């Protein structure tokens, strides 16, 4: 398992930010998500440093669908980032954490009327409009609204098809070539209320090739140039979305933020050459900020060897706290957290406790021979794990503990069985 900066070993036991995983497990129970708050802050700092330009204004939005909670919102607020929310629930969480509304961007392809009202009443900074109907609805409110239009730039990125978002038939955004875009822009031009500040695109998630982002930026700038000219637009903002890949398992590179500086320079080159009015560039990473900050501690239960010789190791969670292996064939690394110096000699399949054959967290992994009561630690579970957790089989959601400045604290409580029946009538 790759060790991140917060991991160390003491007396055979894995330490996360100097807290032994056995102590964390006995204090907070398992399964347990442990989030390294210092790592997130560090990523924010590094990103801000790389995504900076001497002429262009820049802004980094945390795409909070990766992990939405009051504690994380407070942390990114402290780091002076802006926030991408995509639902009334995420907006409500941001409000509850006192996140400044003037740094919130409200996304979504099917915002409800209630959500749009909620966002406008809250005074969010920008509505990122996904489609023509949404724009026409917002226009009909006769209320001043600053918007970005989400474009589908038609870039095929190398990632799992479920997390591609910019192929021609994607449900997100409006394609440049589509008639809807002309109508949408004409609507903005004619409107007394809608202020079209700029454009947005997001080509997919867990993308490692810088060239995909460069292509998207080039397409966006080319088309903005044409639109600016055709409609005499004064668009000053361009948001290139998120999707930057992270390390989960071998063969995946560690993201080098240098490409963001190159991307900005590329954009600036075009903007200045063609005299475009864009003054502010944005990106909105989710995973990049939080994925490697998270680890999940499970207690190992029973083991079993099948007729054909497969060794199953069962943990006390599974697809309910990490759906990604089942949904996207995502691969994770893990270790037996209380046997760190023992040789990895047994080939296991790590499976969860859900009533579903697909509830497998790791297909083949060499680990020290385990016994019931050992602890399995799965790394890089900070993004899209808690936020996609479910109650399948009526399994309560685990607690989340954040460690910041050496201090661990519960930031989301463990659910109880009573929590599960709270809404049953
Ligand atoms: N901006 C927009 C408009 C998005 O739709 C997304 C992700 C992001 C930013 C952030 O993408 P990130 O930097 O985190 O890759 N559940 C999937 C990922 C779905 C991503 C959806 N949109 C997974 O677990 O891999």
XYZ file of C-alpha atoms and ligand atoms in Angstrom:
450
model
C 0.000 0.000 0.000
C 1.319 3.416 -0.852
C 2.023 5.452 2.256
C 0.770 9.017 2.303
C 2.504 11.658 4.407
C 0.186 11.137 7.380
C 0.945 7.408 7.661
C 3.618 5.788 9.792
C 4.164 2.547 11.667
C 4.728 2.121 15.375
C 5.035 -1.273 17.042
C 3.470 -3.097 14.096
C 0.519 -0.716 14.018
C -0.396 1.800 11.361
C -0.635 5.363 12.620
C -2.760 7.982 10.899
C -1.488 11.439 11.809
C 0.206 9.806 14.821
C -3.025 8.185 16.030
C -2.836 4.422 16.165
C -5.564 2.813 14.098
C -6.314 0.372 16.919
C -6.910 3.299 19.307
C -9.074 5.046 16.719
C -11.064 1.844 16.234
C -11.591 1.307 19.947
C -12.494 4.954 20.616
C -14.815 5.532 17.662
C -15.815 2.044 16.527
C -15.640 0.547 13.037
C -16.120 0.928 10.166
C -14.614 4.363 10.557
C -13.744 6.995 7.998
C -10.665 8.932 9.105
C -10.020 12.204 7.297
C -6.709 14.007 7.430
C -7.741 17.659 7.635
C -4.134 18.818 7.362
C -3.762 16.991 4.056
C -6.837 18.732 2.628
C -5.471 22.111 3.698
C -2.158 21.256 2.161
C -3.803 20.292 -1.140
C -5.704 23.590 -1.104
C -2.466 25.492 -0.587
C -0.631 23.613 -3.328
C -3.506 24.069 -5.753
C -3.740 27.777 -5.049
C -0.030 28.073 -5.611
C -0.184 26.247 -8.973
C -3.402 27.744 -10.275
C -2.262 31.326 -10.089
C -1.483 33.851 -12.781
C 0.033 37.292 -12.817
C -2.692 38.798 -15.018
C -5.726 36.550 -14.804
C -7.783 36.349 -11.655
C -8.161 32.731 -10.516
C -10.540 30.929 -8.214
C -10.674 27.335 -6.992
C -14.071 25.881 -6.156
C -14.287 22.757 -4.033
C -16.738 20.390 -5.770
C -18.396 19.348 -2.583
C -20.251 16.310 -3.976
C -16.945 14.493 -3.319
C -17.528 14.877 0.405
C -20.126 17.223 1.760
C -20.170 17.971 5.467
C -20.119 21.031 7.683
C -16.576 20.277 8.843
C -15.167 20.050 5.326
C -16.991 23.202 4.254
C -15.485 25.056 7.230
C -12.074 23.783 6.321
C -12.200 24.870 2.674
C -13.735 28.172 3.756
C -10.752 28.701 6.048
C -8.511 28.013 3.028
C -10.372 30.717 1.114
C -11.751 28.429 -1.590
C -15.136 28.842 -3.234
C -17.745 26.090 -3.246
C -19.638 24.119 -5.887
C -22.957 22.794 -4.588
C -25.276 20.725 -6.671
C -28.418 20.333 -4.595
C -30.559 21.987 -1.956
C -29.031 19.580 0.548
C -25.472 20.623 -0.189
C -26.540 24.273 -0.116
C -28.272 23.735 3.216
C -25.103 22.134 4.606
C -23.062 25.084 3.363
C -25.489 27.511 5.004
C -25.296 25.566 8.245
C -21.517 25.879 8.191
C -21.790 29.646 7.565
C -20.052 29.376 4.218
C -20.124 32.826 2.563
C -22.838 32.807 -0.101
C -20.808 35.100 -2.331
C -18.411 32.189 -2.870
C -21.043 29.598 -3.793
C -21.760 28.309 -7.297
C -25.009 26.401 -7.698
C -24.884 23.546 -10.201
C -27.285 20.844 -11.330
C -28.974 19.602 -14.495
C -32.431 19.439 -12.958
C -32.600 21.999 -10.200
C -36.078 22.053 -8.756
C -38.054 25.279 -8.573
C -37.658 25.038 -4.810
C -33.889 24.685 -5.119
C -33.626 27.634 -7.501
C -35.685 29.767 -5.086
C -33.553 28.589 -2.206
C -30.337 29.481 -4.055
C -31.609 32.911 -5.109
C -32.939 33.730 -1.654
C -29.669 32.658 -0.117
C -27.862 34.953 -2.562
C -25.461 32.447 -4.097
C -22.768 33.976 -6.260
C -23.570 32.234 -9.552
C -26.152 29.833 -10.884
C -24.508 27.482 -13.344
C -27.303 26.976 -15.850
C -27.424 23.537 -17.433
C -30.127 23.831 -20.088
C -32.436 26.145 -21.987
C -35.553 25.370 -19.973
C -33.774 26.209 -16.757
C -32.568 29.497 -18.237
C -36.053 30.425 -19.445
C -37.465 29.657 -16.011
C -34.873 31.815 -14.256
C -35.490 34.603 -16.754
C -39.218 34.458 -16.046
C -38.579 35.325 -12.397
C -37.736 38.925 -13.334
C -34.982 38.941 -10.790
C -31.339 39.883 -11.360
C -29.287 36.707 -11.570
C -25.625 36.191 -12.451
C -25.082 32.988 -14.359
C -22.562 30.787 -16.084
C -23.809 28.484 -18.835
C -22.594 24.890 -18.660
C -21.260 23.820 -22.024
C -20.725 20.297 -23.243
C -17.477 20.689 -25.180
C -17.746 17.177 -26.655
C -14.380 15.955 -25.370
C -13.996 12.208 -24.850
C -11.839 11.731 -21.764
C -10.133 8.480 -20.777
C -12.084 7.427 -17.756
C -14.847 5.054 -16.770
C -17.906 5.640 -18.979
C -20.098 6.297 -15.916
C -18.001 9.309 -15.007
C -17.508 10.798 -18.473
C -19.628 13.898 -18.826
C -18.788 15.507 -22.113
C -19.577 13.050 -24.871
C -22.165 14.297 -27.364
C -25.071 12.542 -25.668
C -24.203 13.502 -22.116
C -27.060 14.702 -19.937
C -24.956 17.664 -18.800
C -24.690 21.063 -20.415
C -25.451 22.433 -23.873
C -23.294 21.641 -26.905
C -21.772 24.525 -28.812
C -23.259 23.295 -32.062
C -26.773 22.997 -30.679
C -29.585 25.363 -31.534
C -30.387 25.535 -27.806
C -27.168 27.387 -27.168
C -28.041 30.098 -29.670
C -31.469 30.424 -28.087
C -29.959 30.509 -24.608
C -27.495 33.220 -25.480
C -30.130 35.253 -27.296
C -32.286 34.936 -24.177
C -29.424 36.334 -22.063
C -28.774 39.141 -24.546
C -32.476 40.123 -24.569
C -33.001 39.758 -20.846
C -33.040 42.712 -18.466
C -32.391 40.350 -15.581
C -29.971 37.641 -16.618
C -26.331 38.581 -16.519
C -24.275 36.034 -18.456
C -20.932 36.189 -16.707
C -19.282 33.289 -18.453
C -19.133 29.642 -19.320
C -18.429 26.381 -17.587
C -17.444 22.895 -18.675
C -16.535 19.667 -16.905
C -15.349 16.765 -19.014
C -15.470 13.914 -16.518
C -13.787 12.581 -13.447
C -10.580 10.742 -12.460
C -8.818 11.977 -15.617
C -5.042 11.789 -15.596
C -4.224 13.142 -19.058
C -3.439 16.855 -18.974
C -4.093 16.834 -22.726
C -7.835 16.254 -22.154
C -8.072 19.441 -20.078
C -5.975 21.332 -22.614
C -8.268 20.186 -25.416
C -11.351 21.231 -23.472
C -9.849 24.649 -22.740
C -8.915 25.112 -26.401
C -12.434 24.198 -27.588
C -14.042 26.477 -24.995
C -11.852 29.458 -25.873
C -12.273 28.997 -29.616
C -16.039 28.915 -29.289
C -16.197 31.768 -26.791
C -14.293 33.872 -29.302
C -16.944 33.149 -31.962
C -19.844 33.763 -29.564
C -18.328 36.970 -28.228
C -18.109 38.233 -31.751
C -21.521 36.994 -32.890
C -23.485 38.314 -29.901
C -21.208 41.136 -28.698
C -20.956 39.325 -25.399
C -19.053 40.556 -22.425
C -18.194 37.228 -20.813
C -15.405 37.527 -18.304
C -15.355 34.139 -16.558
C -14.383 30.644 -17.640
C -14.674 27.640 -15.339
C -12.915 24.518 -16.621
C -14.511 22.189 -14.065
C -12.842 19.474 -12.039
C -12.067 15.840 -12.728
C -8.342 15.752 -11.943
C -7.273 12.171 -11.313
C -5.670 10.911 -8.117
C -3.675 7.878 -7.040
C -5.771 4.952 -5.833
C -3.613 1.997 -6.764
C -0.455 1.114 -8.659
C -0.273 2.208 -12.298
C -1.995 5.456 -11.395
C 0.295 8.474 -11.258
C 0.424 10.980 -8.424
C -1.049 14.196 -9.757
C 1.545 16.850 -10.409
C -0.140 20.238 -10.100
C 2.341 21.816 -12.512
C 0.017 21.080 -15.411
C -2.500 23.547 -13.993
C 0.037 26.343 -14.300
C 0.665 25.274 -17.895
C -3.076 25.154 -18.543
C -3.505 28.695 -17.260
C -0.615 29.922 -19.364
C -2.098 28.221 -22.414
C -5.427 29.958 -21.766
C -3.819 33.302 -21.155
C -1.862 32.980 -24.408
C -5.101 32.511 -26.317
C -7.036 35.173 -24.407
C -4.404 37.833 -24.993
C -3.758 36.832 -28.604
C -7.441 37.095 -29.488
C -8.229 39.928 -27.145
C -10.941 38.007 -25.334
C -12.632 39.647 -22.374
C -12.055 36.732 -19.982
C -10.523 37.994 -16.773
C -11.175 35.156 -14.376
C -10.379 31.446 -14.679
C -11.766 28.799 -12.368
C -11.389 25.097 -11.682
C -13.556 22.965 -9.395
C -11.800 19.845 -8.127
C -13.470 17.530 -5.654
C -11.543 14.264 -5.545
C -8.141 15.927 -5.815
C -8.693 17.748 -2.548
C -10.114 14.951 -0.439
C -9.589 11.435 -1.869
C -6.128 10.746 -0.498
C -7.035 12.435 2.790
C -9.376 9.585 3.722
C -8.826 6.069 5.067
C -11.422 3.586 6.212
C -10.757 1.312 9.181
C -12.733 -1.934 9.185
C -12.727 -4.733 11.683
C -12.112 -8.091 10.048
C -14.768 -10.677 10.815
C -14.919 -14.177 9.486
C -12.764 -15.596 6.732
C -13.586 -18.473 4.454
C -11.958 -20.501 1.691
C -14.223 -21.560 -1.156
C -14.231 -24.916 -2.874
C -12.018 -23.570 -5.627
C -9.568 -22.104 -3.119
C -10.538 -18.422 -3.012
C -9.801 -16.863 0.389
C -12.483 -14.431 1.455
C -11.784 -11.887 4.148
C -14.983 -10.237 5.353
C -15.099 -6.737 6.812
C -17.790 -5.049 8.881
C -18.720 -2.605 6.082
C -18.605 -2.877 2.310
C -20.536 -1.440 -0.616
C -22.675 0.609 1.776
C -19.665 2.744 2.751
C -17.730 2.352 -0.527
C -19.814 1.715 -3.635
C -16.985 2.631 -6.016
C -15.517 -0.861 -6.627
C -18.988 -2.241 -7.435
C -20.030 0.747 -9.527
C -16.869 1.694 -11.405
C -14.549 -1.316 -10.865
C -12.474 1.112 -8.785
C -9.331 -0.372 -7.261
C -8.095 0.368 -3.770
C -5.028 -0.494 -1.714
C -5.234 -1.772 1.831
C -3.199 -3.169 4.693
C -3.798 -5.057 7.910
C -3.335 -2.082 10.199
C -2.272 -4.035 13.285
C 0.161 -6.351 11.427
C 2.243 -3.876 9.481
C 5.549 -5.693 9.797
C 4.272 -9.167 9.009
C 4.883 -10.636 5.553
C 2.076 -10.423 3.009
C 1.688 -14.089 2.206
C -1.995 -14.825 1.727
C -4.017 -13.854 -1.297
C -7.405 -12.524 -0.200
C -10.564 -11.184 -1.730
C -11.912 -8.490 0.571
C -15.703 -8.601 0.700
C -18.250 -6.656 2.700
C -21.232 -7.787 4.718
C -23.973 -6.844 2.252
C -26.310 -9.337 0.695
C -24.929 -8.872 -2.809
C -22.257 -10.901 -4.620
C -20.853 -7.688 -6.059
C -20.066 -6.439 -2.580
C -16.322 -6.888 -3.065
C -13.992 -4.071 -2.047
C -10.729 -5.555 -3.337
C -10.526 -8.519 -5.699
C -7.020 -9.883 -5.093
C -4.692 -8.580 -2.454
C -1.708 -10.130 -0.707
C -1.901 -9.543 3.027
C -0.500 -11.067 6.207
C -2.656 -13.994 7.287
C -5.491 -12.444 9.270
C -7.611 -13.515 12.178
C -10.979 -12.276 13.367
C -10.601 -8.961 15.168
C -7.698 -7.659 13.046
C -8.162 -4.313 11.321
C -8.149 -3.706 7.597
C -7.342 -0.163 6.516
C -8.351 0.871 3.001
C -6.551 3.964 1.743
C -7.779 6.921 -0.328
C -11.439 6.690 0.619
C -11.945 10.438 1.167
C -13.874 11.141 -2.054
C -17.246 9.733 -3.091
C -17.295 7.217 -0.236
C -19.240 8.890 2.561
C -21.101 11.021 0.029
C -22.300 7.909 -1.842
C -22.886 5.756 1.228
C -26.227 3.981 1.470
C -28.388 2.172 3.980
C -28.628 -1.049 1.975
C -29.484 -3.936 4.288
C -30.282 -1.255 6.873
C -26.640 -0.824 7.692
C -26.055 2.445 9.578
C -23.543 4.880 8.077
C -20.135 4.933 9.796
C -18.772 7.864 11.768
C -16.290 10.300 10.262
C -13.351 11.429 12.363
C -11.189 14.317 11.230
C -7.630 14.728 12.433
C -6.266 18.249 12.305
C -3.173 19.520 14.122
C -2.788 16.094 15.767
C -6.277 16.317 17.282
C -8.958 13.827 16.310
C -12.629 14.731 16.556
C -15.899 13.273 15.330
C -17.219 15.402 12.491
C -20.103 13.120 11.524
C -21.625 10.826 14.131
C -22.093 7.122 13.606
C -25.706 6.310 12.853
C -27.644 4.092 15.219
C -30.295 1.494 14.482
C -32.852 3.983 15.786
C -31.647 6.519 13.232
C -32.508 3.951 10.583
C -36.138 3.701 11.616
C -36.569 7.388 12.441
C -38.596 8.079 9.311
C -40.569 4.834 9.236
C -44.236 5.608 9.853
N -17.642 19.864 -11.374
C -18.694 19.223 -11.884
C -19.664 19.960 -12.660
C -18.861 17.854 -11.644
O -19.899 17.225 -12.161
C -17.908 17.162 -10.866
C -18.063 15.744 -10.587
C -16.811 17.893 -10.345
C -16.712 19.239 -10.631
C -15.763 17.246 -9.488
O -15.133 16.182 -10.100
P -13.840 15.561 -9.381
O -12.793 16.625 -9.351
O -14.210 15.166 -8.020
O -13.464 14.417 -10.221
N -19.031 9.312 -8.164
C -17.931 9.306 -9.102
C -17.527 10.689 -9.505
C -18.660 11.493 -10.087
C -18.238 12.892 -10.364
C -19.402 13.751 -10.673
N -19.063 15.077 -10.969
C -16.768 8.537 -8.500
O -16.883 8.052 -7.392
O -15.731 8.380 -9.150
